[in-house]
GROMACS .gro file of C-alpha atoms in nm:
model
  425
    1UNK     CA    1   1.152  -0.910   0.683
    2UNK     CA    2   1.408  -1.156   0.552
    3UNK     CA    3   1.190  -1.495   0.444
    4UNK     CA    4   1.407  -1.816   0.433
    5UNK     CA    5   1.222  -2.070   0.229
    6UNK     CA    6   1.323  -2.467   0.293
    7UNK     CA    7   1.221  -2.745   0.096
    8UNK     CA    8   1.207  -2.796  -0.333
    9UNK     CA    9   1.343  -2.506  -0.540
   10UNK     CA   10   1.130  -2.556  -0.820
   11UNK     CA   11   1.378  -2.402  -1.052
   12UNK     CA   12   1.690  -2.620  -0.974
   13UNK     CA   13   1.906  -2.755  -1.091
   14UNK     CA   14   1.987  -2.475  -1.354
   15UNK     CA   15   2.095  -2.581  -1.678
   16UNK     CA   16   2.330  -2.376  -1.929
   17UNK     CA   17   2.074  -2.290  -2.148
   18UNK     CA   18   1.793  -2.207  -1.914
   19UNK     CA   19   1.853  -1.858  -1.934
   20UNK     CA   20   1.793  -1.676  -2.206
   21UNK     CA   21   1.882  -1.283  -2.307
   22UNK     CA   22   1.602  -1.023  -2.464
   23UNK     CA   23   1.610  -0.738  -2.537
   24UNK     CA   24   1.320  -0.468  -2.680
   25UNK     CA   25   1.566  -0.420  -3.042
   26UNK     CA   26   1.941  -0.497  -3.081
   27UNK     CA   27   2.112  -0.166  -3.051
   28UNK     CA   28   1.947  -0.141  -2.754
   29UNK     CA   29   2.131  -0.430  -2.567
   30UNK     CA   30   2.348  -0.388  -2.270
   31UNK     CA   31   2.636  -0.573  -2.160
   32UNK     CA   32   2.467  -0.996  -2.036
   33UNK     CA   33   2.704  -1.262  -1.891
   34UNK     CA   34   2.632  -1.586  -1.705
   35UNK     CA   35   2.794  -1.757  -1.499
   36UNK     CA   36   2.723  -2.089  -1.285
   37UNK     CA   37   2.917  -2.204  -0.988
   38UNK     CA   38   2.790  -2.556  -0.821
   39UNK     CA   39   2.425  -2.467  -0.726
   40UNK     CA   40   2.481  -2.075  -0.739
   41UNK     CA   41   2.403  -1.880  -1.071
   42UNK     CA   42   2.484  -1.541  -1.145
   43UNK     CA   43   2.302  -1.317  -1.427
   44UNK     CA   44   2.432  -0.978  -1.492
   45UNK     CA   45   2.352  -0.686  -1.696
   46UNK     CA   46   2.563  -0.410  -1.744
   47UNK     CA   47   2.443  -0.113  -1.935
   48UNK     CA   48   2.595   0.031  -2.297
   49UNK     CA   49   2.672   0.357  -2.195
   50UNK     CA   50   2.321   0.455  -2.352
   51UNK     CA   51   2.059   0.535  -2.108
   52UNK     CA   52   1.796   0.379  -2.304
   53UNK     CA   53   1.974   0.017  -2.301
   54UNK     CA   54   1.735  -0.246  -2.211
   55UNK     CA   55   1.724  -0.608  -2.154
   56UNK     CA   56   1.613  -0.867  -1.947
   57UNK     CA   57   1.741  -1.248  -1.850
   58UNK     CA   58   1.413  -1.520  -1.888
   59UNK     CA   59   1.350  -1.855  -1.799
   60UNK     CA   60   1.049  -2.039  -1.832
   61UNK     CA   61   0.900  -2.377  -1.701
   62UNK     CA   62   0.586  -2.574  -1.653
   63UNK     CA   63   0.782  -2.757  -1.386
   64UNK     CA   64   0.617  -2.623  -1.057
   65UNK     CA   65   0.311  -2.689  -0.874
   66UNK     CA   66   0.001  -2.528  -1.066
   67UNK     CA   67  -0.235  -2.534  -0.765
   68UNK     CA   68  -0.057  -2.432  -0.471
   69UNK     CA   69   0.073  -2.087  -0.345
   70UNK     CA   70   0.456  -2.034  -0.479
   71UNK     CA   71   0.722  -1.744  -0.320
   72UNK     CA   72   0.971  -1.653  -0.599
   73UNK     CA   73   1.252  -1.459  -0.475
   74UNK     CA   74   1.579  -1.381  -0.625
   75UNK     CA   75   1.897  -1.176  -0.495
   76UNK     CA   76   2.023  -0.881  -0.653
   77UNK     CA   77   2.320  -0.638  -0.605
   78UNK     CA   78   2.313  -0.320  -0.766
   79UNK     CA   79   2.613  -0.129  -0.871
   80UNK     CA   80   2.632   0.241  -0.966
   81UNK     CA   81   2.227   0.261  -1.019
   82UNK     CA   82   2.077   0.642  -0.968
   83UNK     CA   83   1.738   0.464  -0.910
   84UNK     CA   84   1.673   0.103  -0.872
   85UNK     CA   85   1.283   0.079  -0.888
   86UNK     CA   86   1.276   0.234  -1.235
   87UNK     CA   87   1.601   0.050  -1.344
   88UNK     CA   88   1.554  -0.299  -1.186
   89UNK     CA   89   1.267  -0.528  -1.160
   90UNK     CA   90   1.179  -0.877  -1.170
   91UNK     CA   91   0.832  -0.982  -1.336
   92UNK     CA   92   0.626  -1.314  -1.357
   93UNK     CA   93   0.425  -1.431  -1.681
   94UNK     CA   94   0.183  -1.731  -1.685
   95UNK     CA   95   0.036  -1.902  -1.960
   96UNK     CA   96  -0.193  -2.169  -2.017
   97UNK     CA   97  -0.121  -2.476  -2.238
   98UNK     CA   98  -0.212  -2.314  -2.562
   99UNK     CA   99   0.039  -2.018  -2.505
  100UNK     CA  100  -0.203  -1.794  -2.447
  101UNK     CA  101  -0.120  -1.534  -2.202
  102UNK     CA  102  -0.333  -1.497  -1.847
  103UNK     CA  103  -0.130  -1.239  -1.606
  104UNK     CA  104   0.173  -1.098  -1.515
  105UNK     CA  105   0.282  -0.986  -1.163
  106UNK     CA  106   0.519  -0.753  -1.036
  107UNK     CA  107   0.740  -0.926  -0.783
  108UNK     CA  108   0.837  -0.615  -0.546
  109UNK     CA  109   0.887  -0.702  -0.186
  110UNK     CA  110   1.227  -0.606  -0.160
  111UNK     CA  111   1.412  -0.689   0.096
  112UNK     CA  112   1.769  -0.587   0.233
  113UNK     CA  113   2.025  -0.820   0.287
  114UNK     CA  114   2.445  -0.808   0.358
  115UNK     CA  115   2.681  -0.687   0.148
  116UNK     CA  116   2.419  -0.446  -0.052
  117UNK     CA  117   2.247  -0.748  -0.146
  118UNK     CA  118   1.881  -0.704  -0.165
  119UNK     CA  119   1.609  -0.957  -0.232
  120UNK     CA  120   1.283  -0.926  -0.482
  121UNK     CA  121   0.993  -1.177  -0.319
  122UNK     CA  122   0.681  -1.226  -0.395
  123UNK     CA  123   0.415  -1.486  -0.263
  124UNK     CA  124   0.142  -1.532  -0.491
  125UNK     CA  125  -0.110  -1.811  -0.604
  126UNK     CA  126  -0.108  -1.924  -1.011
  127UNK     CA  127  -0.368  -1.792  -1.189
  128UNK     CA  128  -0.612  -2.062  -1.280
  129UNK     CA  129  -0.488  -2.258  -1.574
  130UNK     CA  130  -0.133  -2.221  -1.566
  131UNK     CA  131   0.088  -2.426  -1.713
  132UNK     CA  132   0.383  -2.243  -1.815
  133UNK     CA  133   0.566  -1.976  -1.580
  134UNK     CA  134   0.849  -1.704  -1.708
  135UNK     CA  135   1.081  -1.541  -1.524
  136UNK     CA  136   1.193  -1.200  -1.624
  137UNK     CA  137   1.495  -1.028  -1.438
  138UNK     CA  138   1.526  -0.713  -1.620
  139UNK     CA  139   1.778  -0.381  -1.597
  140UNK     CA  140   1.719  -0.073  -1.803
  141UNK     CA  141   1.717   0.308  -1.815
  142UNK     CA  142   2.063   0.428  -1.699
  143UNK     CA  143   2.382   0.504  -1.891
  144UNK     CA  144   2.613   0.345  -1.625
  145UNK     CA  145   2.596   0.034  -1.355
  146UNK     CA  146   2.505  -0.309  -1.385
  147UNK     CA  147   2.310  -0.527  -1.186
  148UNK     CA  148   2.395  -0.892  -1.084
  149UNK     CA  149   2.137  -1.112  -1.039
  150UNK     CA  150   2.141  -1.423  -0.747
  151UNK     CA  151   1.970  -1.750  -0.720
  152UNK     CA  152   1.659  -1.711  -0.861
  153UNK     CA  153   1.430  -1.951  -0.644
  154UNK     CA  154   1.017  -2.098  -0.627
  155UNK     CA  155   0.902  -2.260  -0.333
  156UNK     CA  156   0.578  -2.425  -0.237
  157UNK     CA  157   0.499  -2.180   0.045
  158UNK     CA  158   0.179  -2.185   0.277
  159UNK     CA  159   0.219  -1.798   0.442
  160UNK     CA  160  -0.143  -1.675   0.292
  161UNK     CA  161  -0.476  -1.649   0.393
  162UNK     CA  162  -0.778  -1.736   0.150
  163UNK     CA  163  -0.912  -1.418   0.343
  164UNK     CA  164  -0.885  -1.150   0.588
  165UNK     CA  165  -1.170  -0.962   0.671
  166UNK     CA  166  -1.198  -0.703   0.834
  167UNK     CA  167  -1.465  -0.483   0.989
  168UNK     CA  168  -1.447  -0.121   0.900
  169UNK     CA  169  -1.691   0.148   1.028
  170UNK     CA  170  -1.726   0.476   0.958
  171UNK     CA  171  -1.954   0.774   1.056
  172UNK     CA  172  -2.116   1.089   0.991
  173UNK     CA  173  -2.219   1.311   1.285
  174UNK     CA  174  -2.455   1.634   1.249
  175UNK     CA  175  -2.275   1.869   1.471
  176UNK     CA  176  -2.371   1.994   1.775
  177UNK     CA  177  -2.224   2.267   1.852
  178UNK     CA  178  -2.106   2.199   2.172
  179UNK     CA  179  -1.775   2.013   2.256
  180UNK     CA  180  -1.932   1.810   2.557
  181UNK     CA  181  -2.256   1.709   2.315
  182UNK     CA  182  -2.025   1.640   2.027
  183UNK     CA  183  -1.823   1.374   2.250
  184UNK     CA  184  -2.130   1.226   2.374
  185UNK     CA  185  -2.230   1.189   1.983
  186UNK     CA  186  -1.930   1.002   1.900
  187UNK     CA  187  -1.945   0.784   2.229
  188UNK     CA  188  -2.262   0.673   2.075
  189UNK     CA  189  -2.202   0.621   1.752
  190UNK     CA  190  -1.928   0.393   1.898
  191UNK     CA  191  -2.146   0.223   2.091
  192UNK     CA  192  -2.328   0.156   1.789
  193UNK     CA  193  -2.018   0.025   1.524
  194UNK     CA  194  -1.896  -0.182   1.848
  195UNK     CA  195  -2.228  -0.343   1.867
  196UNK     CA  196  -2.203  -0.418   1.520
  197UNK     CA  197  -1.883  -0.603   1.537
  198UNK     CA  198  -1.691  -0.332   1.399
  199UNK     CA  199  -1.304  -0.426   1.404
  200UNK     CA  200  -1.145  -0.032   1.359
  201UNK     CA  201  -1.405   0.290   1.356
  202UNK     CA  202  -1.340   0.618   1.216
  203UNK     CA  203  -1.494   0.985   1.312
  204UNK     CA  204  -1.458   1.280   1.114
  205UNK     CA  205  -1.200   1.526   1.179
  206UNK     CA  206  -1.191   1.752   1.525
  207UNK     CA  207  -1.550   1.652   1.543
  208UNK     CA  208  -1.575   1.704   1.956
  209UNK     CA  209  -1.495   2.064   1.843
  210UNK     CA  210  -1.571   2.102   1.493
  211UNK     CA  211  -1.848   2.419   1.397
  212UNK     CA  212  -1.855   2.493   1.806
  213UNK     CA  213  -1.717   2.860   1.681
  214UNK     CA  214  -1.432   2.789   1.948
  215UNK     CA  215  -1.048   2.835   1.829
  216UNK     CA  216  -0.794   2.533   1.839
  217UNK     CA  217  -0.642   2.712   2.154
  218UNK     CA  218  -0.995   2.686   2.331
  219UNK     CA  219  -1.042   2.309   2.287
  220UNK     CA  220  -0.726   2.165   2.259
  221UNK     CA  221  -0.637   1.873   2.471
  222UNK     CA  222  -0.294   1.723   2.559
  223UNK     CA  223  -0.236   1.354   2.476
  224UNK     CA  224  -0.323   1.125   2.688
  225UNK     CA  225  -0.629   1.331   2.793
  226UNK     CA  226  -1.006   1.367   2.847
  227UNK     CA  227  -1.093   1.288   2.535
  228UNK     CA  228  -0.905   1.003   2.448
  229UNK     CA  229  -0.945   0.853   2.747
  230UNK     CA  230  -1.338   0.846   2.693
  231UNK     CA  231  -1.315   0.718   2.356
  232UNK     CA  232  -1.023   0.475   2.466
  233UNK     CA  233  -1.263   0.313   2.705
  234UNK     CA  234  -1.525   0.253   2.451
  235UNK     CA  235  -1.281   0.086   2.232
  236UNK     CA  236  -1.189  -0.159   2.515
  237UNK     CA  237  -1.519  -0.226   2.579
  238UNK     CA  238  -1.581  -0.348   2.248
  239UNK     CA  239  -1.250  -0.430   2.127
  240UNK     CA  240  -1.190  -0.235   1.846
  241UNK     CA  241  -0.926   0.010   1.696
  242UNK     CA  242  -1.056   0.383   1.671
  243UNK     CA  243  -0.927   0.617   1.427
  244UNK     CA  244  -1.044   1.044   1.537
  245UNK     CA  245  -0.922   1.394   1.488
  246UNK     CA  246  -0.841   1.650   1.730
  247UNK     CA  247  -0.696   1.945   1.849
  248UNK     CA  248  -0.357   1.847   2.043
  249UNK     CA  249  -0.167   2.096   2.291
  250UNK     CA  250   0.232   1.996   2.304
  251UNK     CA  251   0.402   2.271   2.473
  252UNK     CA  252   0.386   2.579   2.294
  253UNK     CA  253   0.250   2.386   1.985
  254UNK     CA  254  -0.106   2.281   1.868
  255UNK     CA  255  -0.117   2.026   1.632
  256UNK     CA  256  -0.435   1.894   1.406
  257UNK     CA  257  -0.357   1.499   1.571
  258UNK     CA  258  -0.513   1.187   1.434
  259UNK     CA  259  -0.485   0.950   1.687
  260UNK     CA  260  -0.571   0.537   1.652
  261UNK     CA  261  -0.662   0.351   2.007
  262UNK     CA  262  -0.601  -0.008   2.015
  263UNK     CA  263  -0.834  -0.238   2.131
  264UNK     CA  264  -0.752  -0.242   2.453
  265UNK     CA  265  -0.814   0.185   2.473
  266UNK     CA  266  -0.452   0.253   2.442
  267UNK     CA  267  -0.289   0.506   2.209
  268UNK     CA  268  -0.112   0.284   1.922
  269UNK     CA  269   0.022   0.578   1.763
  270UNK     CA  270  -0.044   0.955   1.624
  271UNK     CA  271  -0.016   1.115   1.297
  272UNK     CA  272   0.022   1.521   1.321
  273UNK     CA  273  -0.207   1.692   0.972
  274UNK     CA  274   0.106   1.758   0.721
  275UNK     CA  275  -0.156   1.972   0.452
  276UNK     CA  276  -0.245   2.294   0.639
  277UNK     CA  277  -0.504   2.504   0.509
  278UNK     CA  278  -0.420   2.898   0.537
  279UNK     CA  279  -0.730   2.956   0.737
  280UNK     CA  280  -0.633   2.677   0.978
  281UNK     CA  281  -0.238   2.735   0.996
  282UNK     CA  282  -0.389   3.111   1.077
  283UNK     CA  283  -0.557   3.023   1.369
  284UNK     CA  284  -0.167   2.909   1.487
  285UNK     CA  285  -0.206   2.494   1.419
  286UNK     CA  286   0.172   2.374   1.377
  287UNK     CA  287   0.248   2.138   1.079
  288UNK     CA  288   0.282   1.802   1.091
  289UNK     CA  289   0.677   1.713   0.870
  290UNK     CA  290   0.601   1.318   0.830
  291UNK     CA  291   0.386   1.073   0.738
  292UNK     CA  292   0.310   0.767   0.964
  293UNK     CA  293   0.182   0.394   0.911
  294UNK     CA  294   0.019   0.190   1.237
  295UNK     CA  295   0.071  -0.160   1.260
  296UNK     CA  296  -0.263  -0.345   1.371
  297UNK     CA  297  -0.341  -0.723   1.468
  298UNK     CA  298  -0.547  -0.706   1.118
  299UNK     CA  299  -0.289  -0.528   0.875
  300UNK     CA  300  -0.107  -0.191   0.831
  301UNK     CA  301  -0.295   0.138   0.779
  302UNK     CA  302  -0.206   0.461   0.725
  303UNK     CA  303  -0.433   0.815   0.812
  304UNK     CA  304  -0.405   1.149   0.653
  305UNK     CA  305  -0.677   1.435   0.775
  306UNK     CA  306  -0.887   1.640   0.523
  307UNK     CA  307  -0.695   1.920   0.310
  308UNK     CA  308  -0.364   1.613   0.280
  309UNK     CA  309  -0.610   1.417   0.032
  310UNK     CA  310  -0.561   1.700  -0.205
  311UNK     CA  311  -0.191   1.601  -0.235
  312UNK     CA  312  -0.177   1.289  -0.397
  313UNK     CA  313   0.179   1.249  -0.277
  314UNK     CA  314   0.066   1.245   0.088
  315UNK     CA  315  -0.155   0.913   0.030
  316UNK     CA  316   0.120   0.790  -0.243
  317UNK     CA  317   0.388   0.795   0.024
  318UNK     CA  318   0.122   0.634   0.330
  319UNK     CA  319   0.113   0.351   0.048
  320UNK     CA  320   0.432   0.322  -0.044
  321UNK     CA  321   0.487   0.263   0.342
  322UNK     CA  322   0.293  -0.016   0.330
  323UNK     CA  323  -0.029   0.051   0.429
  324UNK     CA  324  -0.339  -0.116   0.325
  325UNK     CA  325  -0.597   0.090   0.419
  326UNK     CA  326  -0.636   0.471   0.408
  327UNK     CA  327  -0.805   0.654   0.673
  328UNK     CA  328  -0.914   1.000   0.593
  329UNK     CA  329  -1.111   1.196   0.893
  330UNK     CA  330  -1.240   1.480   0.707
  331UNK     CA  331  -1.465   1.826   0.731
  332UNK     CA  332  -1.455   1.908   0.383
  333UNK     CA  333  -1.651   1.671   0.097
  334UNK     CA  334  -1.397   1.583  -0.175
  335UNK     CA  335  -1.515   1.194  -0.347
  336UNK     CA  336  -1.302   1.272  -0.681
  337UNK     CA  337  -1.023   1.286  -0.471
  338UNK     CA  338  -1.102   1.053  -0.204
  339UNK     CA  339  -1.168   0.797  -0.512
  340UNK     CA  340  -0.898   0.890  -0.676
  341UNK     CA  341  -0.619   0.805  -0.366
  342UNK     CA  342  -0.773   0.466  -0.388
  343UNK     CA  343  -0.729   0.390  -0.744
  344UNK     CA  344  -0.392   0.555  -0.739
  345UNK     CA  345  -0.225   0.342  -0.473
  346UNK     CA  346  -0.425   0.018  -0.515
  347UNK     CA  347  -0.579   0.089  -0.098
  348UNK     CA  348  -0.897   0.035   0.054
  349UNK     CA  349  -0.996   0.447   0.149
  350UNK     CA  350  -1.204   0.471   0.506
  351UNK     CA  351  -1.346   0.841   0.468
  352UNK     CA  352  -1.572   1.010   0.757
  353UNK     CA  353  -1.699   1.333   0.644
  354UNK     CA  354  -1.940   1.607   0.761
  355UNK     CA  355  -2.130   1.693   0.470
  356UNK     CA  356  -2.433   1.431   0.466
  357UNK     CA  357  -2.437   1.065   0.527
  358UNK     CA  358  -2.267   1.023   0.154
  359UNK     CA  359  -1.962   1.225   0.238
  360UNK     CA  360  -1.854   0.917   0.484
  361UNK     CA  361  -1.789   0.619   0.241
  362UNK     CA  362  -1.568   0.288   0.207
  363UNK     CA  363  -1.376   0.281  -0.176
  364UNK     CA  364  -1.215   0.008  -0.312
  365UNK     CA  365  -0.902  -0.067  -0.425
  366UNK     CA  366  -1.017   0.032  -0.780
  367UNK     CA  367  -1.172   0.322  -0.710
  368UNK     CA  368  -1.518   0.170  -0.638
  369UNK     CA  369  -1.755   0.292  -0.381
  370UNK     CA  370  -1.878  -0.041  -0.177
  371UNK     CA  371  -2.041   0.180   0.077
  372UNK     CA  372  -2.167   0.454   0.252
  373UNK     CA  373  -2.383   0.565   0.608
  374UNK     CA  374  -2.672   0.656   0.320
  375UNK     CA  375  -2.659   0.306   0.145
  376UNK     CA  376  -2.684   0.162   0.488
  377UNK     CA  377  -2.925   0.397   0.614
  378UNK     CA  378  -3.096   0.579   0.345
  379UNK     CA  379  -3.345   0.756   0.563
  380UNK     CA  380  -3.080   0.874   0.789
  381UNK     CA  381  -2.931   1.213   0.822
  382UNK     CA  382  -2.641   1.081   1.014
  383UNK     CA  383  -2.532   0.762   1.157
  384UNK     CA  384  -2.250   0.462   1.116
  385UNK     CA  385  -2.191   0.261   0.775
  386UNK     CA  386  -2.013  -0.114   0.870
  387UNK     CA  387  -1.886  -0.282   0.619
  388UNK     CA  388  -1.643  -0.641   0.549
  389UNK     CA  389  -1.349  -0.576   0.367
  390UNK     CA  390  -1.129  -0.878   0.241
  391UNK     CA  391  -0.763  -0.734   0.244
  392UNK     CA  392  -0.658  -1.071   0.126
  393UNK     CA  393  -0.844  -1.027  -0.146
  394UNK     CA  394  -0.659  -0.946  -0.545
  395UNK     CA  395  -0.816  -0.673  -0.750
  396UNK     CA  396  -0.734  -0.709  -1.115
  397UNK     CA  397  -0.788  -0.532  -1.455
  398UNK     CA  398  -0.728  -0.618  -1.803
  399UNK     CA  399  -0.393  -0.492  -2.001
  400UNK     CA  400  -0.350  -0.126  -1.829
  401UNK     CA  401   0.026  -0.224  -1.843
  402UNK     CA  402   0.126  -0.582  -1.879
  403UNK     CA  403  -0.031  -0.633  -2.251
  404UNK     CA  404  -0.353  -0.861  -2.276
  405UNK     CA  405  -0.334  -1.018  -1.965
  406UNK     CA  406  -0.461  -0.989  -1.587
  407UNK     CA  407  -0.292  -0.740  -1.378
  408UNK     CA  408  -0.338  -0.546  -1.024
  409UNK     CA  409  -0.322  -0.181  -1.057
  410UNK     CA  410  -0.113  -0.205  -0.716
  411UNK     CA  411   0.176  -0.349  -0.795
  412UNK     CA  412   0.228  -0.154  -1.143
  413UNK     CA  413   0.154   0.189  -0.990
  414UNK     CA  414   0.424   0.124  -0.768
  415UNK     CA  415   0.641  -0.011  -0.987
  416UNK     CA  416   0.659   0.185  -1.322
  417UNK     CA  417   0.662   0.524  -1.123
  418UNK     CA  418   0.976   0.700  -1.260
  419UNK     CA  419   1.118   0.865  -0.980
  420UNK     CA  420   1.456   0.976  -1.176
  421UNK     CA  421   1.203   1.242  -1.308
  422UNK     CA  422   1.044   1.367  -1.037
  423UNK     CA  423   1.304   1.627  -0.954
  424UNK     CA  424   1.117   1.771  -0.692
  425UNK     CA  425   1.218   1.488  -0.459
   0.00000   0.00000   0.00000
C-alpha cells in the first residue's frame, strides 16, 4: 500500500553536490546524470552496454533524528530492465561518530505507483549510536536499460510497534485410529491451547483421519462441513485462529485442504497441498497449482502441508508473499528441513507433527528451535506446546552479506536472489 509521509524531509533541500557517483572499478561504470528541478531531483543510471556495469548514487548525512523511527522511500522508474530485484536496489548504511560501521538494511517494500513508477520504502529504527546515515541507490547487472531515480525522502514516522506478540500453539496427537476419537482428540487439545491464551493453533495434517487405514474417498468432507464446523466452534469459543489438515471432497475432486478458522469459527481461507507424494496422488488426491497467504488481525501467514517443505521453493514463494509465519501440518518428521525454511526466508516456522512430542516445534527466524510439546512437557507423549512470539521483533547476524556490520538474514535473502538465473521460472 501506497504510504504518503507529511511533515520534515530530512534530506531536503538537496544541494548540487550531495550526490555522489561509485562505482566497484572504473571500467565498470555505467552511464550517471543528475539533474535538479525546484524541489524534485532526478538520479539516473544507464548501463554501458556491459552486463557487468555497476554503480550506485550516495548521499550521506548526520542530519536526521538518531532516536526516532525514520521511513526512507524513494521513486524509481525502470526502463528496459529483464529483472529489477537483481538489477535495482536501494540500501541504508549507519555509522557511528568514529566512522565505524554498525548495519546496513535493505530497503525493499516496493510499491507500485502511475506511470511505471514504483516506490522502495522502508520503516526502520537507527541502530543505536548512529550518527551518520548513507544512502545508496544502486543499478547493475544488465547490458541495456537505465533506471531513474525520484525524490529520495526520510521522515520521522510513528507506524511501528515496540512489539507484537503473538500466541502460537501447536500439537502432537497419538492417533487413534478412529476418525470420531481423533476429532474428539483435537477438540481437546483445543480446549487446552484456548485455555492457555493461545492466539492461532495448529494440528497435524489429516489428523481426524490420519493411520485410521481408511482411503481419502472414505473420510473426506466437503467444506463447510462436520468437521470444520466442530473445530470452528471451539475457535469461537476461545477466540483464536486454527490452522488443520484434511481430506476435502469438491465435486469429482479430493483435495489434501489446509484450512485456517478465524476467531469467530469462520473459514478465513484454504490452501489445497501443491507437493503430492506418489503414494498419496495414488490414492486419487488432486493437486493443489498455487500457493496462498491469510491475512490475520495479528499479521500475515502462510501454510504448506508435509511433503511441500521438501521444496524449498514452496516456503520461498509463501515468503516472498509476505508472510510472517509458516505453518506446516505435517505426518512425516523432517527438522533439517523444517529448520532450514526458517533460516532461508527469515519466518517464524509453526510445525505439528506425528512422530513424538519433538516432531511439533516453533523455529525462529534464524533457524533456532524456541520450542517444542517435549520442552513444555517433557514427560508427555503427546500434548500442546504455547509459546510468545514477537513478530515485531529484528533478528540480526554479523557480516553474512553487508561486510562487518549488523544485518537481517530476511531482507538479504530476498534481495540478492538472482532470479535472471533461475531459468526454470
Amino acid at each position: 500500500m501506497k504510504k504518503e509521509l507529511s511533515g520534515k524531509n530530512w534530506l531536503k533541500p538537496y544541494e548540487n553536490d550531495a550526490w555522489t557517483r561509485w562505482v566497484p572499478r572504473e571500467e565498470l561504470a555505467p552511464v550517471f546524470e543528475q539533474e535538479i528541478t525546484g524541489d524534485t531531483i532526478y538520479l539516473r543510471i544507464e548501463s554501458n552496454g556491459n552486463f557487468n556495469s555497476y554503480g550506485k548514487w550516495i548521499c550521506s548525512t548526520d542530519n536526521f533524528p538518531k532516536d526516532r523511527e525514520l521511513t526512507f522511500q524513494v521513486d524509481y522508474l525502470a526502463e528496459q530492465v529483464g529483472f529489477e530485484s537483481v538489477s535495482i536496489y536501494a540500501v541504508l548504511t549507519w555509522k557511528d561518530n568514529q566512522g565505524n560501521l554498525l548495519a546496513r538494511d535493505y530497503v525493499d517494500e516496493r510499491i507500485q505507483l502511475e506511470d511505471g513508477w514504483k516506490r522502495l520504502q522502508r520503516t526502520i529504527v537507527p541502530p543505536d549510536k548512529s550518527d551518520c546515515m548513507t544512502i545508496e541507490l544502486a543499478f547493475r547487472w544488465t547490458e541495456q536499460g537505465r533506471v531513474i531515480w525520484r525524490n529520495p525522502s526520510v521522515f520521522e514516522t510513528n507506524t511501528l510497534k515496540s512489539k507484537r506478540i503473538v500466541r502460537v500453539a501447536t500439537t502432537s496427537i497419538l492417533s487413534r485410529h478412529n476418525p470420531e476419537e481423533n476429532v474428539q482428540a483435537m477438540l481437546h487439545y483445543l480446549d487446552e491451547a484456548g485455555r492457555a491464551g493461545a492466539d492461532i493453533v495448529c494440528f497435524t495434517e489429516t489428523f481426524n483421519s490420519v493411520w485410521t487405514d481408511l482411503e481419502p474417498e472414505e473420510v473426506c468432507q466437503p467444506i463447510p462441513g462436520d468437521l470444520t464446523r466442530a473445530l470452528g466452534a471451539k475457535a469461537k469459543e476461545y477466540n483464536c485462529y486454527v490452522v488443520f489438515s484434511m481430506y476435502e471432497r469438491d465435486g469429482m475432486d479430493i483435495f489434501n485442504t489446509a484450512v485456517l478458522l478465524d476467531r469467530n469459527g469462520n473459514i478465513a481461507g484454504k490452501y489445497y497441498k501443491v507437493h503430492l507424494p506418489l503414494a498419496e496422488a495414488e490414492q486419487g488426491v488432486t493437486p493443489g497449482r498455487e500457493y496462498k497467504v491469510f491475512d490475520t488481525d495479528f499479521g500475515r501467514i502462510g501454510i504448506i502441508i508435509c511433503w511441500d517443505q521438501a521444496f524449498p521453493d514452496a516456503s520461498r514463494v509463501v515468503a516472498e508473499m509476505g508472510a510472517e509465519i509458516i505453518f506446516i501440518p505435517t505426518i512425516g518428521h523432517e527438522p533439517i528441513q523444517a529448520i532450514a525454511r526458517a533460516k532461508d526466508n527469515g519466518v517464524y516456522v509453526v510445525v505439528s507433527g506425528m512422530y513424538g512430542p519433538e516432531s511439533s516445534m516453533v523455529i525462529d527466524p534464524m533457524g533456532k528451535v524456541i520450542a517444542t510439546v517435549r520442552t513444555q512437557n517433557p514427560d508427555a507423549k503427546e500434548g500442546v506446546c504455547v509459546v510468545d512470539i514477537d513478530l515485531a521483533e529484528r533478528h540480526f547476524t554479523h557480516w553474512l552479506s553487508m561486510g562487518p556490520c549488523l544485518c537481517e538474514p530476511k531482507h538479504i535473502y530476498t534481495n540478492e536472489r538472482r532470479l535472471d538465473t533461475y531459468s526454470y521460472r
